[in-house]
Amino acid sequence: MATTITSTELDFEKIKQKLKIYFEQDGAFSDYDFEGSALNSLLDVLAYNTHFSGLIANFALNESYLGTAQLRNSVVSLSESLGYIPGTRNSSQSTISLTIKPSGPYPFDQVYSFLPGELVMRGNIDGTDYTFSNRKTITADAQGTGTYIFRPFDDNSASIVVYEGQAKIKQYLVDGSANALYVIPDQNIDASTAIVKVYSDPGVAATGIGAYTVYNNIFETSSINDQSTLYVLRESPNKFYELTFGAFNSLGVAPVAGNVVDLNYLRTSGIAANGIPTLKMISTLKFGDYTLSPDEISVVTKTSSAGGSEKEGIESIRKKAPFQYSSQNRMVTPLDYEALILRKFGNFITDIICWGGEDNVPPEYGTTFTSIIWKDNLSSTAVSELRRDIVLLTKELSVVSFNLKFIAPSETYISTKLYYQYNPLLGSSSQSLVNASVQSTVT
């Protein structure tokens, strides 16, 4: 479907000519000279007005459909009506392992916790420094050995994912209006790193120490009830972002008047931070009253930074939104698998195809197959971690207990031979020019 607007039927000269013919056929103007300056100027005004009105109507109609819209705010709005939230910038990610062997005496059975943003590292590429930090709570447990191994709070593996970007905090006082929205004046936000808390006491919110309720992204949940705490973070027409909650318990519990919404997110550099091979700890770590020295901290960068990407483009939104709508946040058909894997891991993937076991050769019922072309510079360790996360995603969203198998993509090289016929009597070009023209056109 063409996306450019053709105004041939609204051509100014044709409109003017039709107006002139109309007046010439009207007996009241039979003796008038329509090429005279006064009438000619009046015809120009009428033709311009008709031309502009037609174009505006044409533009407005085209902007009303996802397939023909040209303005980003139109495409974003239309995709959201299908339940598709266009992707923001994505932070570059790196996997590290972190161990500490303090020199001082410690109760080695004690567990220490580090909140999101407390582990801060720095990497350099092309002479530019980039900051990385954790977005999950990290625990450090020596288990009586004297060496503390850091692990994510909700994962027993020793791999810690850190994200590039500058941590930003915005706080909003809830006024109690039903359809309140909170604008984030930042075009470089990574929505996947957002942490949303709601404090019932503004005094507690000011210090950050005290009780709060954590709200979750609506696209990261598999069930909703009247007690769910969910938020929606989406792009606004001015290319900034807005945070909203469900009104009248439509999406669970919403903040009430007097609450304070606390938004913590990363402003990311996107693709520019990819390819950093090593990271160095720059934050100060404390175990109780004891401050660790750099010699006591061991950071091993397991994967170079990757996955950073720019904001999703118009054509990508146009292509993905209908498939995302059809998947309805559940995995049933192969297209559902493709759409939902791309939604969460698209910044690591160049291309993907999924198929059911019944279409495999030989058939393998009860299995879904996927073949993924990963983006460049992803290490084998990073790919293994991503595959593990994809399996966890399918276990959460697949409505039937299917196994998921990864198939390595195979490259096929195709060579062609071109045959054509032409009549030299029907043109003046030489055979060499015809050959070059045909090759260029086919290519």
XYZ file of C-alpha atoms in Angstrom:
443
model
C 0.000 0.000 0.000
C 1.387 3.366 -1.027
C 1.924 5.778 1.835
C 2.552 8.921 -0.256
C -0.367 11.242 -0.942
C -1.148 11.813 -4.657
C -2.957 15.072 -5.329
C -3.367 14.716 -9.120
C -7.120 14.994 -8.803
C -6.625 18.136 -6.728
C -4.245 19.859 -9.121
C -4.478 23.658 -8.849
C -4.504 24.352 -12.597
C -7.212 21.759 -13.233
C -9.367 23.200 -10.469
C -8.932 26.716 -11.879
C -9.743 25.522 -15.404
C -12.952 23.843 -14.200
C -13.994 27.028 -12.401
C -13.326 29.065 -15.560
C -15.408 26.685 -17.695
C -18.258 26.887 -15.201
C -18.345 30.686 -15.274
C -17.996 30.823 -19.075
C -21.035 28.548 -19.413
C -23.045 30.787 -17.082
C -24.943 33.369 -19.107
C -24.312 36.074 -16.511
C -20.574 36.016 -17.312
C -20.711 35.336 -21.067
C -19.129 38.696 -22.019
C -16.379 38.650 -19.379
C -12.661 38.261 -20.131
C -11.484 35.576 -17.691
C -7.855 36.278 -18.542
C -8.222 39.817 -17.215
C -6.323 40.618 -14.073
C -9.308 41.088 -11.712
C -11.273 37.922 -12.587
C -8.081 35.927 -12.963
C -7.079 36.863 -9.401
C -10.517 35.875 -8.106
C -10.232 32.501 -9.830
C -6.780 32.043 -8.254
C -8.236 32.637 -4.785
C -11.123 30.209 -5.358
C -8.823 27.543 -6.808
C -6.294 27.899 -3.967
C -9.038 27.615 -1.357
C -10.487 24.507 -2.982
C -7.031 23.007 -3.448
C -5.968 23.547 0.167
C -9.293 22.309 1.574
C -9.039 19.147 -0.511
C -5.460 18.506 0.539
C -6.246 19.021 4.218
C -9.140 16.564 3.989
C -6.890 14.114 2.131
C -4.104 14.437 4.716
C -6.536 14.034 7.606
C -8.038 10.907 6.081
C -4.617 9.371 5.477
C -3.526 10.125 9.059
C -6.570 8.196 10.309
C -5.223 4.807 9.160
C -2.144 2.971 10.363
C -1.191 1.896 6.846
C -1.075 5.425 5.394
C -0.260 7.737 8.335
C 2.991 9.698 7.970
C 3.248 11.652 11.227
C 4.821 9.857 14.169
C 2.191 11.007 16.651
C -0.542 9.614 14.362
C 1.192 6.234 14.001
C 1.831 6.034 17.756
C -1.781 6.900 18.579
C -3.202 4.407 16.085
C -0.909 1.625 17.316
C -1.948 2.273 20.928
C -5.574 1.777 19.915
C -4.498 -1.770 18.991
C -2.868 -2.271 22.382
C 0.672 -1.802 21.032
C 3.047 0.500 22.890
C 5.937 1.568 20.599
C 9.401 0.814 21.890
C 11.450 3.476 23.617
C 15.215 3.699 23.468
C 16.831 0.586 24.943
C 19.782 0.654 27.304
C 22.865 -1.315 26.422
C 23.263 -4.265 28.810
C 26.264 -6.113 30.157
C 26.462 -9.232 32.322
C 28.987 -9.220 35.160
C 29.950 -11.342 38.144
C 30.852 -9.568 41.367
C 32.646 -11.013 44.378
C 34.055 -9.354 47.488
C 36.550 -10.652 49.986
C 36.672 -8.120 52.859
C 39.867 -7.866 54.814
C 38.101 -7.014 58.054
C 36.237 -9.373 60.403
C 32.644 -10.065 59.408
C 29.726 -12.240 60.461
C 29.943 -14.333 57.317
C 26.444 -15.711 57.704
C 24.920 -12.259 57.227
C 23.268 -11.275 53.952
C 23.700 -7.732 52.611
C 21.335 -6.159 50.086
C 22.030 -3.468 47.515
C 19.058 -1.648 46.028
C 18.652 -0.725 42.340
C 21.204 1.893 41.340
C 23.653 1.209 44.197
C 26.074 -0.792 42.049
C 27.480 1.763 39.615
C 30.104 0.939 36.992
C 31.785 2.769 34.165
C 32.954 1.681 30.739
C 34.615 3.471 27.837
C 34.338 3.170 24.080
C 35.627 5.544 21.413
C 36.880 7.881 24.129
C 33.466 8.328 25.756
C 32.560 7.145 29.252
C 29.239 5.449 29.930
C 27.661 4.629 33.275
C 26.063 1.273 34.064
C 23.995 0.289 37.114
C 21.816 -2.508 38.453
C 18.019 -2.273 38.151
C 17.212 -5.145 40.508
C 17.964 -5.658 44.185
C 21.253 -7.544 44.591
C 22.154 -9.690 47.588
C 25.650 -10.513 48.858
C 26.005 -13.690 50.880
C 29.270 -15.218 52.088
C 27.587 -18.410 53.383
C 30.356 -18.743 55.937
C 33.202 -18.718 53.406
C 34.442 -15.148 53.871
C 33.930 -14.370 50.178
C 30.682 -12.610 49.297
C 29.066 -13.602 45.985
C 26.562 -11.139 44.560
C 23.330 -12.487 43.084
C 20.030 -10.991 41.928
C 17.459 -11.171 44.704
C 15.024 -13.256 42.624
C 17.607 -15.433 40.855
C 20.125 -17.882 42.264
C 22.597 -17.418 39.397
C 25.768 -15.401 39.901
C 25.130 -13.331 36.756
C 24.184 -9.701 37.301
C 22.782 -7.603 34.457
C 23.702 -3.919 34.520
C 22.167 -1.261 32.271
C 23.678 1.849 30.712
C 22.186 5.227 31.494
C 21.883 8.106 33.918
C 19.468 7.419 36.765
C 16.654 9.981 36.945
C 13.959 10.383 39.596
C 10.650 12.197 39.151
C 8.027 12.615 41.881
C 4.396 13.635 41.365
C 1.753 14.546 43.956
C -1.531 12.797 43.164
C -4.468 15.227 43.022
C -7.157 12.579 42.785
C -8.476 13.334 39.286
C -9.892 10.284 37.516
C -7.778 10.420 34.350
C -4.595 11.935 35.757
C -1.428 11.537 33.722
C 2.121 12.425 34.680
C 4.395 13.765 31.944
C 8.080 12.800 31.801
C 9.841 15.524 29.746
C 12.539 13.203 28.418
C 12.776 11.680 24.938
C 15.624 9.291 25.825
C 13.906 7.257 28.525
C 14.260 3.475 28.602
C 10.796 2.402 29.716
C 11.955 -1.139 30.513
C 14.141 0.216 33.340
C 11.352 2.200 35.007
C 10.676 1.525 38.691
C 7.386 2.993 39.916
C 6.644 3.357 43.634
C 3.678 4.990 45.311
C 4.058 6.482 48.776
C 0.995 7.161 50.924
C 2.927 9.722 53.034
C 4.592 12.688 51.246
C 7.053 13.006 54.132
C 8.227 9.441 53.608
C 8.497 10.066 49.857
C 10.806 13.036 50.476
C 13.317 10.865 52.367
C 12.762 7.634 50.444
C 12.834 5.715 53.720
C 9.588 4.034 54.650
C 6.667 2.044 53.318
C 5.661 2.195 49.657
C 3.802 0.141 47.063
C 5.555 -1.059 43.923
C 3.566 -0.764 40.686
C 4.319 -3.052 37.713
C 4.202 -2.477 33.970
C 0.896 -3.741 32.591
C 2.753 -5.580 29.816
C 4.837 -7.517 32.344
C 1.853 -9.106 34.070
C -0.149 -12.156 33.063
C -3.268 -11.547 35.189
C -5.236 -8.520 36.410
C -7.703 -8.211 39.261
C -9.149 -5.392 41.363
C -6.094 -5.467 43.656
C -3.436 -5.328 40.924
C -0.969 -2.436 41.068
C -0.238 -1.579 37.439
C 0.922 1.376 35.392
C 1.168 2.279 31.705
C 4.159 4.221 30.401
C 3.731 5.384 26.812
C 4.824 7.997 24.296
C 2.838 11.235 24.173
C 2.118 13.296 21.007
C 5.012 15.692 21.764
C 7.470 12.737 21.795
C 7.849 12.894 25.578
C 6.343 10.163 27.761
C 3.398 9.965 30.104
C 2.668 7.723 33.067
C -0.927 6.689 33.767
C -2.776 4.347 36.103
C -6.153 2.655 35.893
C -9.142 4.842 36.705
C -12.042 3.518 38.808
C -10.186 0.228 39.427
C -10.244 -0.625 35.707
C -6.614 -1.772 35.959
C -6.517 -2.597 39.629
C -5.697 -0.160 42.399
C -4.848 3.426 41.410
C -3.064 6.026 43.575
C -5.401 8.272 45.548
C -5.257 11.968 46.388
C -2.336 12.805 48.649
C -0.173 9.903 47.459
C 3.217 10.560 45.858
C 4.207 8.746 42.669
C 7.961 8.107 42.531
C 9.380 7.242 39.094
C 12.979 6.042 38.771
C 14.281 5.422 35.247
C 17.403 5.528 33.085
C 18.111 8.176 30.459
C 20.064 6.096 28.000
C 22.524 6.710 25.175
C 21.052 3.800 23.213
C 23.147 2.163 20.531
C 26.208 4.342 21.222
C 27.065 2.340 24.371
C 27.222 -1.062 22.637
C 30.509 -2.961 22.432
C 32.138 -1.943 25.741
C 34.359 -4.908 26.705
C 35.053 -4.214 30.400
C 33.409 -2.346 33.254
C 34.944 -0.926 36.404
C 33.182 -0.342 39.727
C 32.999 3.353 40.651
C 30.396 3.331 43.438
C 31.331 3.063 47.104
C 30.161 -0.175 48.697
C 29.563 -0.396 52.428
C 29.108 -3.436 54.618
C 27.587 -1.879 57.701
C 30.003 0.821 58.822
C 32.890 -0.602 56.814
C 33.745 0.929 53.410
C 35.274 -1.511 50.952
C 38.470 -0.630 49.149
C 38.839 -1.271 45.385
C 41.302 -4.100 46.150
C 38.549 -6.005 47.923
C 36.148 -5.872 44.954
C 36.453 -8.228 41.982
C 34.376 -7.386 38.895
C 34.439 -9.760 35.915
C 32.698 -8.571 32.748
C 31.181 -11.736 31.295
C 29.632 -10.151 28.185
C 30.422 -6.986 26.283
C 27.645 -4.420 26.374
C 24.951 -5.017 23.765
C 21.268 -4.492 23.101
C 21.283 -0.695 23.066
C 18.969 0.656 20.386
C 17.186 3.805 19.287
C 13.495 4.591 19.642
C 11.288 2.371 17.485
C 10.755 3.821 14.023
C 7.481 4.491 12.236
C 7.770 1.599 9.766
C 8.570 -0.858 12.557
C 5.488 0.275 14.495
C 3.365 -0.017 11.359
C 4.557 -3.588 10.804
C 4.452 -4.929 14.366
C 1.310 -3.358 15.824
C -1.253 -5.588 14.021
C 0.604 -8.777 14.985
C 0.970 -7.635 18.588
C -2.770 -7.026 18.673
C -3.544 -10.480 17.304
C -1.328 -12.181 19.916
C -3.347 -10.697 22.843
C -0.423 -11.295 25.220
C -0.653 -15.076 24.932
C 1.302 -17.598 22.913
C -0.851 -19.908 20.793
C 0.187 -19.599 17.141
C 3.738 -19.264 15.768
C 3.015 -15.597 14.999
C 2.159 -15.080 18.683
C 5.559 -16.448 19.668
C 7.313 -14.167 17.183
C 5.387 -11.050 18.252
C 5.865 -11.501 22.004
C 9.524 -12.517 21.798
C 10.183 -9.455 19.645
C 8.287 -7.225 22.067
C 10.613 -8.078 24.938
C 13.894 -8.962 23.212
C 13.633 -7.120 19.895
C 16.675 -4.949 20.618
C 18.840 -8.112 20.503
C 17.211 -9.701 17.445
C 17.726 -9.020 13.742
C 15.144 -11.532 12.523
C 13.041 -14.376 13.918
C 10.794 -17.135 12.624
C 8.736 -19.641 14.616
C 6.855 -22.758 13.510
C 4.850 -25.506 15.117
C 6.084 -29.056 15.544
C 3.454 -30.299 13.094
C 5.200 -28.302 10.333
C 8.652 -29.533 11.239
C 10.520 -32.191 9.265
C 10.203 -34.729 10.792
C 7.074 -33.705 12.779
C 7.546 -33.245 16.527
C 4.222 -32.656 18.217
C 4.096 -30.729 21.459
C 7.079 -28.566 20.464
C 7.409 -25.049 19.115
C 10.544 -24.264 17.111
C 12.195 -20.882 16.746
C 15.169 -19.736 14.745
C 16.702 -16.373 15.628
C 19.331 -14.242 13.930
C 20.966 -12.331 16.768
C 22.450 -8.900 16.349
C 26.191 -8.597 15.844
C 28.688 -8.568 18.723
C 26.591 -10.752 21.027
C 28.784 -13.298 22.776
C 27.803 -16.939 23.222
C 27.261 -16.253 26.927
C 24.862 -13.410 26.141
C 22.949 -15.582 23.657
C 22.668 -18.354 26.265
C 21.278 -15.887 28.805
C 18.767 -14.558 26.264
C 17.625 -18.057 25.327
C 17.056 -18.833 28.991
C 14.974 -15.666 29.386
C 12.933 -16.505 26.262
C 12.153 -19.965 27.644
C 10.979 -18.355 30.904
C 8.783 -15.960 28.909
C 7.155 -18.791 26.956
C 6.454 -20.735 30.150
C 4.649 -17.676 31.486
C 2.605 -16.767 28.401
C 2.013 -20.013 26.489
C -1.497 -21.320 27.129
C -0.531 -24.922 26.339
C 2.467 -26.772 27.751
C 4.657 -26.820 24.655
C 8.410 -27.291 24.671
C 10.484 -24.606 22.959
C 13.462 -25.584 20.829
C 16.012 -23.256 19.250
C 17.224 -24.033 15.748
C 20.386 -22.381 14.489
C 19.755 -20.350 11.308
C 21.324 -21.769 8.141
C 22.727 -19.590 5.390
C 21.746 -20.338 1.814
C 23.652 -18.727 -1.040
C 21.727 -18.304 -4.290
C 23.263 -17.707 -7.683
C 21.137 -16.771 -10.683
C 21.389 -16.862 -14.449
C 19.458 -14.306 -16.448
C 18.013 -14.888 -19.910
C 16.104 -12.331 -21.932
C 15.120 -11.538 -25.516
C 15.058 -8.205 -27.269
C 14.512 -6.850 -30.769
C 17.378 -4.534 -31.841
C 15.128 -3.027 -34.522
C 12.857 -1.480 -31.861
C 15.529 0.643 -30.219
C 18.765 2.453 -30.866
C 20.701 1.167 -27.813
C 23.629 -1.190 -28.274
C 23.610 -4.722 -26.869
C 26.033 -3.760 -24.068
C 23.753 -0.923 -22.921
C 20.726 -3.214 -22.994
C 22.645 -5.820 -20.952
C 23.626 -3.225 -18.343
C 20.061 -1.869 -18.145
C 18.511 -5.337 -17.719
C 21.052 -6.351 -15.036
C 20.475 -3.118 -13.121
C 16.692 -3.472 -13.257
C 16.697 -7.117 -12.103
C 19.150 -6.372 -9.293
